[in-house]
Amino acid sequence: MVRYMIDVDPMATVRRFNRSYTQRIGALEDSFLGLGLPLGATRLLFEVGVQPATVQALRGRLGLDSGYVSRLLRRLEADGLVEVAADPADRRRRVVSLTPIGEKRWSELEARSDDKAKTLLEPLSERQQRRLAACLSEADLLVRAATVTFEEVDPASPAAREATGMYFTELRRRFDFDDAGLDRRDAEALRPPGGVFVLAVSDGEAVACGGVQTIGAGVGEIKRMWVRDTWRGAGLGGRLLHHLEERARNFRHALVRLDTNETLTEAIGLYERSGYRPIDRYNDNPHATHFFEKPLE
Amino acid sequence: MVRYMIDVDPMATVRRFNRSYTQRIGALEDSFLGLGLPLGATRLLFEVGVQPATVQALRGRLGLDSGYVSRLLRRLEADGLVEVAADPADRRRRVVSLTPIGEKRWSELEARSDDKAKTLLEPLSERQQRRLAACLSEADLLVRAATVTFEEVDPASPAAREATGMYFTELRRRFDFDDAGLDRRDAEALRPPGGVFVLAVSDGEAVACGGVQTIGAGVGEIKRMWVRDTWRGAGLGGRLLHHLEERARNFRHALVRLDTNETLTEAIGLYERSGYRPIDRYNDNPHATHFFEKPLE
DNA sequence: TCATGTACCTGACCATAGTCAGACGATCTT
DNA sequence: AAGATCGTCTGACTATGGTCAGGTACATGA
């Protein structure tokens, strides 16, 4: 009837997991019920508790109608669980935050989530608990990686600056890197019409980045490829590289080049696996030790 | 901020997985919406499609009120999606099944589930898809094992007969086993007050069984320990054995014995791991080659 | 300063989800 | 054969979830 071990069709496996898991725990709602508040109000309370936010932000995060959220907030307010105050920066906006009583309710929600996880783990031996945790952790990484979205942003935007900042920090840890003055020059080249800068975003957070610029007729260059350390091993780098090559193709480049430092072994491995061949130095980048290129068919 | 790989707390891992997974796919409901039917009716339609059933069974599977299910059925009937007919065996009961139109709608639901799984898998490389499938498959087995419930049933009940039937089939495959007349005799001993027969149930299906009987003053005997082949390797046997020892303790037994056949190597391994020591033959069971006992503190 | 737009709110409205108390025929028990 | 029980259905009812059309205060740009 059910054959867990010998199954090899990934799609069937995912479907079976979805069905069995959501039936058992996935009823996320369960833990959101029984607090004396209806589900919608509880979801809102939880969201406010994660981080105080404007009404607008809450609406966005939960995907709810403006009037509906407003009504829910009145209810939470009447119950003394949240406070709503005008945003000093823009008095049309209103900021919602938890009252002390609200905090208490919120931690009850947390405790319920803990309980649910505990019920699931308790019957298992310690070894099995660790196996389950390992499986879910790896699955989580893969699922997150699969649902990452690539967004084209201006290389001077705050989000892009933050990502490149982390990239530079990483470089500094690996070798004697100095980024003085880099930002200004590069930002120009990584902007349309000759270039592009891409962020990989998950849960509103940049987890990888990279750009393409034009360095000659028909020749593009991949720049600032970076993957957050906690996201490595999920194939994100390969997907990003592929995405950037696609963009280079759109620029009518017949060839992409890139340089890198010998200490960045994962990156070098990725380039080699992805069809890049070592070439001679093609620029005067003092930090680069290895140079690659790949023809785009 | 998030550290996937170095996390070792199983509870935190489970919680994080729940949150991220349900956010991305777990919204099981998504695929149940947009069919022109409300959620409740769609859930019922799906359940009927999995297997035609009595109203009672549907109520149980979905955990819904009798009146509510009846109303939903009237709606599905009016839409020409299901047929309701009296059960010939008991004309109070009514059996629900899909009409051809209903079948068509049901396969739309299936297609939606497939789509959802596909969206998740598509961005991943084939190797990663296999890794994800392997992780989810193992997690699924562990989660199912953790949520199994132990139910005490009469050894002559249909559910118990079915489980022991599968047990005997297994024995026949392993060695020259003959169950002639066993049922009748054993059933008596595995019933209160002197014994008990336990089924491990998952999704309404028996996945393991076992019993305890009294064979002397203060001495119990474990009988008919069986775990469905697809459920092995999840520690279910150990939990069941532990559960049965608990029951034996309730009978005030100071000692439990059991016999087994040399071909049942997994079982022998389990007994040895669980503190059972080999002893001399204590009965005339022609099929038994190995004998064990364990003192209950 | 005035038109225009934005952020949030209120009232009116509706379908869905779910509960509960009988009603009614079929079946089981004695 | 009568009474109890079971399985399903109907009617009456409630709360929840969600939409929509204005309305009001604030912000912005010409």
XYZ file of C-alpha atoms (C1' of nucleotides) in Angstrom:
654
model
C 0.000 0.000 0.000
C 2.650 2.518 1.020
C 6.302 1.964 0.208
C 8.553 4.482 1.853
C 11.984 3.146 1.275
C 11.946 1.990 -2.309
C 10.275 5.065 -3.701
C 12.446 7.038 -6.081
C 10.105 9.505 -7.767
C 10.892 12.853 -6.116
C 7.548 14.369 -7.010
C 5.605 11.518 -5.475
C 7.796 11.716 -2.397
C 7.216 15.426 -1.975
C 3.494 14.966 -2.396
C 3.306 12.142 0.076
C 5.339 14.121 2.569
C 3.136 17.172 2.140
C 0.049 15.169 2.752
C 1.251 13.226 5.731
C 3.128 16.095 7.344
C 0.483 18.770 7.007
C -2.047 16.315 8.320
C 0.021 15.730 11.446
C 1.667 19.022 12.242
C 1.235 21.296 9.320
C -2.104 22.260 10.617
C -0.139 25.266 11.709
C -3.425 26.740 12.728
C -3.904 24.304 15.585
C -1.439 26.128 17.753
C -3.022 29.417 16.787
C -6.372 28.333 18.127
C -7.654 28.054 21.643
C -6.162 31.302 22.855
C -9.620 32.794 23.130
C -9.027 34.706 19.911
C -10.133 33.788 16.413
C -7.513 32.572 13.997
C -7.161 35.818 12.044
C -6.630 37.903 15.143
C -4.090 35.415 16.469
C -2.130 35.421 13.242
C -1.998 39.192 13.370
C -0.955 39.175 17.017
C 1.824 36.752 16.203
C 3.043 38.857 13.315
C 3.105 42.000 15.448
C 5.045 40.094 18.072
C 7.721 39.008 15.627
C 8.421 42.645 14.964
C 6.387 45.819 15.531
C 5.321 47.188 12.172
C 3.082 49.615 10.354
C -0.417 48.555 9.465
C 0.673 48.553 5.851
C 3.503 46.112 6.493
C 1.238 43.768 8.420
C -1.297 43.856 5.608
C 1.453 42.920 3.185
C 2.940 40.154 5.278
C -0.380 38.463 5.890
C -1.932 39.304 2.548
C -5.089 40.709 4.072
C -7.551 43.418 3.116
C -7.049 46.863 4.611
C -10.489 47.016 6.210
C -10.134 43.538 7.642
C -6.782 44.272 9.281
C -8.164 47.475 10.707
C -11.037 45.619 12.303
C -8.747 42.939 13.712
C -6.512 45.626 15.197
C -9.500 47.254 16.910
C -10.279 43.910 18.459
C -6.722 43.321 19.662
C -6.628 46.879 20.944
C -9.900 46.420 22.839
C -8.444 43.273 24.411
C -5.441 45.305 25.493
C -3.016 43.188 23.513
C -1.595 45.755 21.097
C -0.977 49.459 20.951
C -1.425 51.516 17.824
C 0.354 54.856 17.547
C 0.925 57.311 14.736
C 4.275 57.037 13.003
C 6.139 60.304 13.816
C 7.794 60.236 10.393
C 4.473 60.168 8.580
C 1.412 60.717 10.691
C -0.860 58.937 8.210
C 0.924 55.708 8.974
C 0.338 53.903 12.242
C 2.738 51.642 14.063
C 1.476 48.589 15.917
C 3.306 47.028 18.856
C 2.539 44.606 21.678
C 1.496 45.719 25.148
C 2.946 43.798 28.097
C -0.222 41.663 28.147
C 0.202 41.105 24.432
C 3.781 39.966 25.005
C 2.492 37.415 27.455
C -0.038 36.059 24.997
C 2.605 35.990 22.321
C 4.904 33.853 24.399
C 2.006 31.451 24.952
C 1.937 31.047 21.190
C 5.642 30.327 21.212
C 5.156 27.770 23.943
C 2.462 26.068 21.902
C 4.773 25.801 18.928
C 7.376 24.280 21.207
C 4.836 21.821 22.507
C 3.920 20.760 19.024
C 7.528 20.125 18.152
C 7.977 18.290 21.425
C 5.010 15.964 20.845
C 6.564 15.059 17.566
C 10.006 14.380 18.972
C 9.191 12.807 22.308
C 8.250 9.328 21.119
C 11.531 9.040 19.246
C 14.825 7.875 20.642
C 17.564 10.454 20.902
C 19.304 9.018 17.875
C 16.111 9.198 15.854
C 15.477 12.742 17.009
C 18.861 13.714 15.671
C 18.176 11.901 12.411
C 14.858 13.680 12.023
C 16.440 17.017 12.801
C 19.182 16.385 10.277
C 16.680 15.414 7.581
C 14.451 18.390 8.195
C 17.387 20.745 8.372
C 18.747 19.603 5.032
C 15.296 19.582 3.480
C 14.756 23.078 4.817
C 17.920 24.350 3.197
C 16.997 22.792 -0.140
C 13.435 24.058 0.008
C 14.586 27.543 0.857
C 17.126 27.407 -1.939
C 14.452 26.262 -4.368
C 12.171 29.147 -3.469
C 14.780 31.895 -3.663
C 13.878 34.676 -6.079
C 16.369 36.586 -8.211
C 15.843 40.336 -8.200
C 17.614 42.906 -10.316
C 18.546 45.899 -8.163
C 20.639 49.021 -8.443
C 24.153 48.237 -7.187
C 24.063 51.425 -5.085
C 20.773 50.566 -3.343
C 20.934 49.835 0.385
C 20.096 46.158 -0.153
C 22.870 45.781 -2.721
C 25.340 47.670 -0.531
C 24.583 45.384 2.352
C 25.191 42.282 0.249
C 28.437 43.523 -1.275
C 29.474 44.611 2.189
C 29.164 41.041 3.399
C 30.997 39.883 0.300
C 33.925 42.185 1.053
C 33.975 41.072 4.664
C 34.241 37.500 3.445
C 37.119 38.436 1.127
C 38.926 40.179 3.940
C 38.669 37.042 5.998
C 40.141 34.957 3.192
C 43.048 37.120 2.055
C 44.540 40.574 2.241
C 41.708 42.410 0.574
C 41.196 46.160 0.405
C 38.010 47.614 -1.053
C 38.978 51.290 -0.980
C 37.194 53.106 -3.766
C 35.830 49.960 -5.374
C 32.202 50.675 -4.708
C 31.952 53.906 -6.652
C 33.620 52.671 -9.823
C 31.948 49.261 -9.990
C 28.456 50.482 -9.229
C 28.497 52.439 -12.464
C 29.511 49.452 -14.590
C 27.002 47.082 -12.969
C 24.064 49.272 -13.951
C 22.116 49.183 -17.214
C 22.626 49.594 -20.055
C 25.961 47.807 -19.909
C 25.553 45.768 -16.757
C 23.256 44.413 -14.119
C 23.392 43.516 -10.452
C 21.278 40.663 -9.083
C 20.264 39.733 -5.552
C 18.995 36.312 -4.524
C 16.348 36.967 -1.914
C 14.752 34.641 0.610
C 12.306 35.849 3.237
C 13.170 39.415 2.293
C 16.835 38.826 3.039
C 19.686 38.847 0.489
C 21.356 35.434 0.555
C 23.502 35.708 -2.548
C 24.492 38.298 -5.104
C 26.384 38.773 -8.348
C 26.657 41.051 -11.337
C 27.589 41.222 -14.990
C 29.416 44.107 -16.681
C 30.686 44.746 -20.191
C 34.466 44.778 -20.618
C 34.689 44.740 -24.416
C 32.747 44.124 -27.589
C 30.865 40.867 -27.049
C 32.706 40.228 -23.804
C 31.043 40.283 -20.375
C 32.509 39.879 -16.925
C 30.951 38.228 -13.908
C 31.560 40.258 -10.735
C 30.939 39.975 -7.032
C 29.598 36.453 -6.952
C 28.826 35.719 -3.328
C 26.706 33.186 -1.438
C 25.992 33.577 2.256
C 27.908 30.939 4.200
C 24.801 29.337 5.718
C 23.403 28.857 2.218
C 26.268 26.984 0.676
C 25.835 23.447 -0.512
C 22.352 23.950 -1.880
C 23.341 24.719 -5.455
C 22.490 28.371 -5.112
C 25.827 29.479 -6.563
C 25.297 27.384 -9.669
C 21.821 28.739 -10.199
C 22.991 32.309 -9.729
C 25.887 31.830 -12.131
C 23.525 30.347 -14.681
C 21.191 33.283 -14.213
C 24.018 35.776 -14.733
C 25.162 33.985 -17.892
C 21.600 34.276 -19.143
C 21.755 38.009 -18.537
C 25.109 38.213 -20.340
C 23.536 36.435 -23.283
C 20.853 39.105 -23.349
C 23.628 41.707 -23.675
C 24.721 39.801 -26.810
C 27.969 38.769 -25.212
C 29.616 35.759 -26.857
C 32.000 35.248 -23.970
C 32.111 35.826 -20.229
C 35.236 36.179 -18.162
C 35.868 36.387 -14.470
C 38.740 36.641 -12.058
C 39.056 35.275 -8.562
C 41.472 34.679 -5.744
C 43.168 31.341 -5.119
C 41.779 31.245 -1.569
C 38.193 31.084 -2.863
C 38.320 27.370 -3.526
C 34.534 26.739 -3.537
C 34.099 29.422 -6.183
C 36.924 28.018 -8.308
C 35.351 24.578 -8.051
C 32.010 25.997 -9.132
C 33.529 27.717 -12.164
C 35.320 24.564 -13.241
C 32.166 22.481 -12.875
C 30.216 25.069 -14.839
C 32.359 24.917 -17.965
C 34.845 27.741 -17.295
C 38.402 27.259 -18.539
C 41.482 28.915 -17.029
C 43.030 31.697 -19.124
C 45.859 34.200 -18.790
C 45.495 37.350 -16.735
C 43.261 39.766 -18.650
C 43.200 42.712 -16.225
C 45.299 44.380 -13.534
C 43.122 43.465 -10.532
C 45.719 43.153 -7.749
C 43.547 40.717 -5.763
C 43.004 38.276 -8.625
C 45.220 35.223 -9.012
C 43.047 33.016 -11.236
C 41.279 33.936 -14.480
C 38.565 32.060 -16.345
C 36.372 32.360 -19.378
C 33.439 30.529 -20.913
C 31.974 30.907 -24.395
C 28.207 31.436 -24.467
C 26.724 29.424 -27.289
C 20.843 35.320 11.586
C 19.919 31.840 10.422
C 22.356 28.974 10.785
C 21.177 25.840 9.111
C 24.136 23.576 9.266
C 25.486 24.111 12.738
C 22.148 23.873 14.484
C 21.840 20.849 16.747
C 18.717 21.494 18.800
C 16.102 19.144 17.317
C 13.186 21.137 18.671
C 14.400 24.383 17.162
C 15.029 22.597 13.890
C 11.538 21.176 13.784
C 10.036 24.550 14.569
C 12.044 26.340 11.949
C 11.166 23.726 9.383
C 7.483 23.946 10.227
C 7.458 27.662 9.838
C 9.420 27.868 6.644
C 7.812 24.872 5.014
C 4.213 25.680 5.784
C 4.830 29.224 4.625
C 6.074 27.986 1.263
C 4.041 24.900 0.477
C 2.208 23.815 3.519
C -0.612 26.123 2.690
C -2.215 22.881 1.636
C -5.386 24.809 1.221
C -4.081 26.793 -1.720
C -4.484 23.878 -4.056
C -7.925 23.171 -2.617
C -9.165 26.617 -3.509
C -10.169 28.114 -6.805
C -12.128 25.111 -7.954
C -15.390 26.973 -7.612
C -16.119 25.139 -4.398
C -15.530 26.278 -0.829
C -12.678 24.698 1.071
C -14.793 22.344 3.169
C -16.620 20.914 0.181
C -13.347 20.481 -1.705
C -11.741 18.635 1.191
C -14.698 16.292 1.304
C -14.635 15.774 -2.467
C -10.963 14.917 -2.257
C -11.501 12.444 0.545
C -14.303 10.712 -1.337
C -12.064 10.505 -4.377
C -9.269 8.811 -2.465
C -11.685 6.016 -1.667
C -15.464 5.806 -1.674
C -16.656 5.563 1.925
C -19.590 5.770 4.250
C -20.656 9.126 5.612
C -19.422 7.964 8.996
C -15.938 7.207 7.727
C -15.701 10.584 6.007
C -16.810 12.316 9.178
C -14.081 10.502 11.071
C -11.335 11.137 8.561
C -12.032 14.840 8.347
C -13.064 15.302 11.939
C -16.272 17.092 11.063
C -19.716 17.338 12.607
C -22.378 14.970 11.309
C -24.773 17.732 10.294
C -22.044 19.672 8.557
C -20.900 16.710 6.467
C -24.477 15.985 5.513
C -24.936 19.538 4.288
C -21.689 19.458 2.329
C -22.752 16.199 0.710
C -26.051 17.750 -0.376
C -24.058 20.506 -2.027
C -21.708 18.133 -3.844
C -24.695 16.041 -4.857
C -26.499 19.087 -6.238
C -23.386 19.943 -8.253
C -23.439 16.418 -9.673
C -20.034 15.565 -8.212
C -20.904 12.700 -5.886
C -23.509 9.974 -5.559
C -24.912 8.843 -2.237
C -26.497 5.410 -1.973
C -27.648 3.247 0.921
C -25.177 0.590 2.050
C -26.821 -2.781 1.217
C -25.198 -4.351 4.279
C -26.771 -1.839 6.676
C -29.370 0.420 5.180
C -28.864 3.071 7.839
C -25.401 3.720 6.477
C -24.918 5.532 3.198
C -22.004 5.130 0.817
C -20.600 8.120 -1.060
C -18.746 7.828 -4.369
C -17.667 10.129 -7.187
C -19.694 10.600 -10.359
C -17.739 10.825 -13.645
C -17.888 14.629 -13.364
C -16.631 14.308 -9.813
C -13.729 12.157 -11.005
C -12.762 14.902 -13.405
C -12.768 17.538 -10.679
C -10.796 15.237 -8.440
C -8.057 14.797 -10.998
C -7.841 18.594 -11.256
C -7.015 18.552 -7.560
C -4.359 15.930 -8.153
C -2.883 18.021 -10.938
C -2.713 21.015 -8.624
C -0.833 19.021 -6.017
C 1.559 17.849 -8.706
C 2.100 21.428 -9.799
C 2.932 22.479 -6.296
C 5.478 19.707 -5.910
C 6.892 20.538 -9.315
C 7.383 24.223 -8.507
C 9.346 23.140 -5.501
C 11.548 20.665 -7.351
C 12.062 22.398 -10.665
C 14.694 24.927 -9.578
C 16.829 22.154 -8.117
C 19.369 20.045 -9.956
C 18.572 16.379 -10.362
C 21.015 15.461 -7.646
C 19.444 17.938 -5.258
C 15.987 16.702 -6.112
C 17.068 13.228 -5.111
C 18.609 14.557 -1.908
C 15.442 16.425 -1.038
C 13.339 13.361 -1.772
C 15.599 11.213 0.383
C 15.417 13.680 3.285
C 11.663 14.048 3.106
C 11.177 10.335 2.748
C 13.210 9.569 5.846
C 11.613 12.413 7.770
C 8.225 11.125 6.711
C 8.935 7.677 8.062
C 10.164 9.071 11.371
C 7.233 11.453 11.695
C 4.758 8.723 10.932
C 6.465 6.456 13.434
C 6.360 9.178 16.061
C 2.642 9.727 15.589
C 1.608 6.095 15.640
C -0.994 5.329 18.299
C -1.184 2.100 20.268
C -4.670 0.668 20.536
C -5.779 -2.261 22.617
C -8.118 -4.458 20.565
C -9.740 -7.846 20.838
C -7.441 -10.429 19.200
C -10.446 -11.823 17.311
C -11.535 -8.448 15.879
C -11.231 -8.004 12.110
C -8.425 -5.444 12.497
C -6.436 -7.802 14.723
C -7.072 -10.765 12.421
C -5.789 -8.782 9.485
C -2.593 -7.845 11.308
C -1.878 -11.376 12.547
C -2.686 -12.610 9.058
C 0.123 -10.455 7.685
C 2.355 -11.645 10.501
C 1.743 -15.284 9.582
C 2.350 -14.561 5.905
C 5.676 -13.057 6.882
C 6.558 -16.118 8.931
C 5.628 -18.415 6.049
C 8.003 -16.482 3.834
C 10.817 -16.851 6.339
C 10.546 -20.493 7.317
C 8.274 -23.518 7.167
C 5.461 -22.123 9.256
C 2.008 -23.584 9.715
C -0.666 -21.653 11.612
C -3.353 -24.357 11.660
C -5.530 -23.875 14.723
C -3.308 -21.239 16.285
C -5.812 -18.437 16.048
C -8.512 -19.952 18.184
C -6.280 -21.001 21.078
C -4.166 -17.854 21.224
C -7.017 -15.394 20.924
C -8.330 -16.590 24.263
C -5.021 -16.072 26.079
C -4.410 -12.621 24.562
C -7.649 -11.236 25.963
C -8.194 -9.708 29.384
C -7.996 -10.530 32.188
C -4.801 -12.486 31.584
C -3.565 -10.923 28.373
C -3.845 -8.102 25.912
C -3.396 -7.548 22.187
C -2.149 -4.217 20.874
C -2.230 -2.672 17.411
C -0.008 0.201 16.315
C -2.179 2.299 14.050
C -1.234 4.995 11.565
C -3.789 6.624 9.295
C -6.300 4.027 10.362
C -4.048 1.214 9.190
C -2.377 -1.393 11.406
C 1.380 -1.087 10.969
C 2.541 -3.251 13.837
C 1.067 -5.565 16.434
C 1.943 -7.623 19.456
C 0.444 -9.170 22.552
C 1.147 -10.265 26.106
C -0.239 -13.397 27.774
C 0.216 -15.023 31.163
C 2.119 -18.320 31.203
C 2.670 -18.723 34.914
C 2.586 -16.908 38.241
C 4.382 -13.598 37.681
C 5.506 -14.674 34.233
C 4.264 -13.058 31.015
C 4.971 -13.954 27.435
C 5.281 -11.575 24.484
C 3.497 -12.969 21.421
C 3.032 -12.077 17.769
C 5.392 -9.118 17.622
C 5.249 -7.866 14.044
C 6.182 -4.649 12.240
C 5.096 -4.005 8.666
C 8.103 -4.202 6.369
C 7.778 -0.624 5.099
C 7.878 0.598 8.688
C 11.097 -0.998 9.804
C 14.048 1.117 10.798
C 12.033 3.766 12.576
C 12.238 2.313 16.049
C 8.632 1.212 16.028
C 9.490 -2.312 17.167
C 11.359 -0.988 20.169
C 8.509 1.282 21.183
C 5.964 -1.492 20.801
C 8.095 -3.891 22.853
C 8.460 -1.250 25.541
C 4.722 -0.690 25.504
C 4.041 -4.410 25.887
C 6.486 -4.683 28.778
C 4.592 -1.840 30.418
C 1.385 -3.831 30.033
C 3.073 -6.928 31.479
C 4.138 -4.846 34.456
C 0.504 -3.879 34.963
C -0.298 -7.588 35.172
C 2.219 -7.736 38.047
C 4.557 -9.936 36.049
C 8.133 -9.907 37.296
C 9.462 -11.553 34.159
C 8.611 -11.732 30.470
C 9.629 -14.499 28.129
C 9.372 -14.925 24.401
C 10.324 -17.385 21.720
C 11.269 -16.762 18.130
C 12.679 -18.390 15.043
C 16.326 -18.139 14.032
C 15.332 -16.678 10.632
C 13.829 -13.588 12.296
C 17.168 -11.845 12.695
C 15.838 -8.271 13.070
C 13.603 -9.407 15.926
C 16.446 -11.254 17.641
C 18.596 -8.141 17.333
C 15.824 -6.047 18.853
C 15.426 -8.396 21.805
C 19.148 -8.425 22.492
C 19.337 -4.611 22.309
C 16.347 -4.352 24.636
C 17.894 -6.334 27.499
C 16.606 -9.847 26.757
C 18.910 -12.757 27.577
C 18.845 -16.154 25.846
C 17.460 -18.988 27.966
C 16.662 -22.678 27.476
C 13.539 -23.865 25.695
C 10.574 -23.224 27.992
C 7.756 -24.547 25.775
C 7.065 -27.041 22.999
C 6.450 -24.521 20.198
C 7.703 -26.447 17.160
C 8.490 -23.234 15.253
C 10.650 -21.689 17.969
C 14.412 -22.088 17.933
C 15.464 -19.225 20.230
C 14.159 -18.367 23.688
C 14.626 -15.170 25.710
C 13.600 -13.596 28.960
C 13.899 -10.256 30.677
C 13.231 -9.377 34.307
C 10.901 -6.394 34.811
C 12.195 -4.250 37.638
C -2.864 77.108 -1.264
C -5.239 73.846 -3.705
C -5.615 69.540 -6.075
C -4.170 64.996 -5.729
C -2.806 61.087 -3.511
C -1.952 58.110 0.578
C -2.819 55.484 4.925
C -6.091 54.042 7.671
C -10.760 53.607 9.298
C -15.982 52.586 9.407
C -20.302 50.644 7.955
C -22.746 47.491 5.194
C -22.740 43.272 3.397
C -22.069 38.184 2.260
C -20.476 33.362 2.152
C -18.300 29.942 4.791
C -17.490 27.061 8.796
C -19.270 24.980 12.359
C -22.628 23.712 16.396
C -26.738 21.799 18.382
C -31.206 19.852 18.986
C -34.413 17.087 17.313
C -36.635 13.946 13.470
C -36.786 9.673 11.144
C -36.019 5.253 9.356
C -33.152 1.048 9.991
C -31.197 -2.212 13.094
C -30.228 -4.598 17.352
C -31.649 -6.434 21.910
C -34.553 -8.669 24.884
C -42.999 -7.185 19.264
C -41.452 -3.251 21.870
C -37.832 -0.381 23.249
C -33.246 1.165 22.736
C -29.687 2.426 19.707
C -27.516 3.798 15.437
C -26.629 6.501 11.191
C -28.089 10.212 8.678
C -30.585 14.233 7.749
C -32.967 18.951 8.486
C -33.722 23.356 10.569
C -32.182 27.029 13.357
C -28.463 29.496 14.786
C -23.697 31.792 15.522
C -19.120 33.411 14.669
C -15.552 33.978 11.457
C -13.340 35.454 7.325
C -13.391 38.474 3.867
C -14.930 42.241 0.355
C -16.255 46.803 -1.043
C -17.495 51.579 -1.093
C -16.956 55.656 0.864
C -14.950 58.832 4.624
C -11.269 61.367 7.231
C -6.823 63.013 8.403
C -2.367 63.784 6.710
C 1.269 64.507 3.010
C 3.051 66.181 -1.345
C 3.938 68.787 -5.439
C 2.743 72.511 -8.496
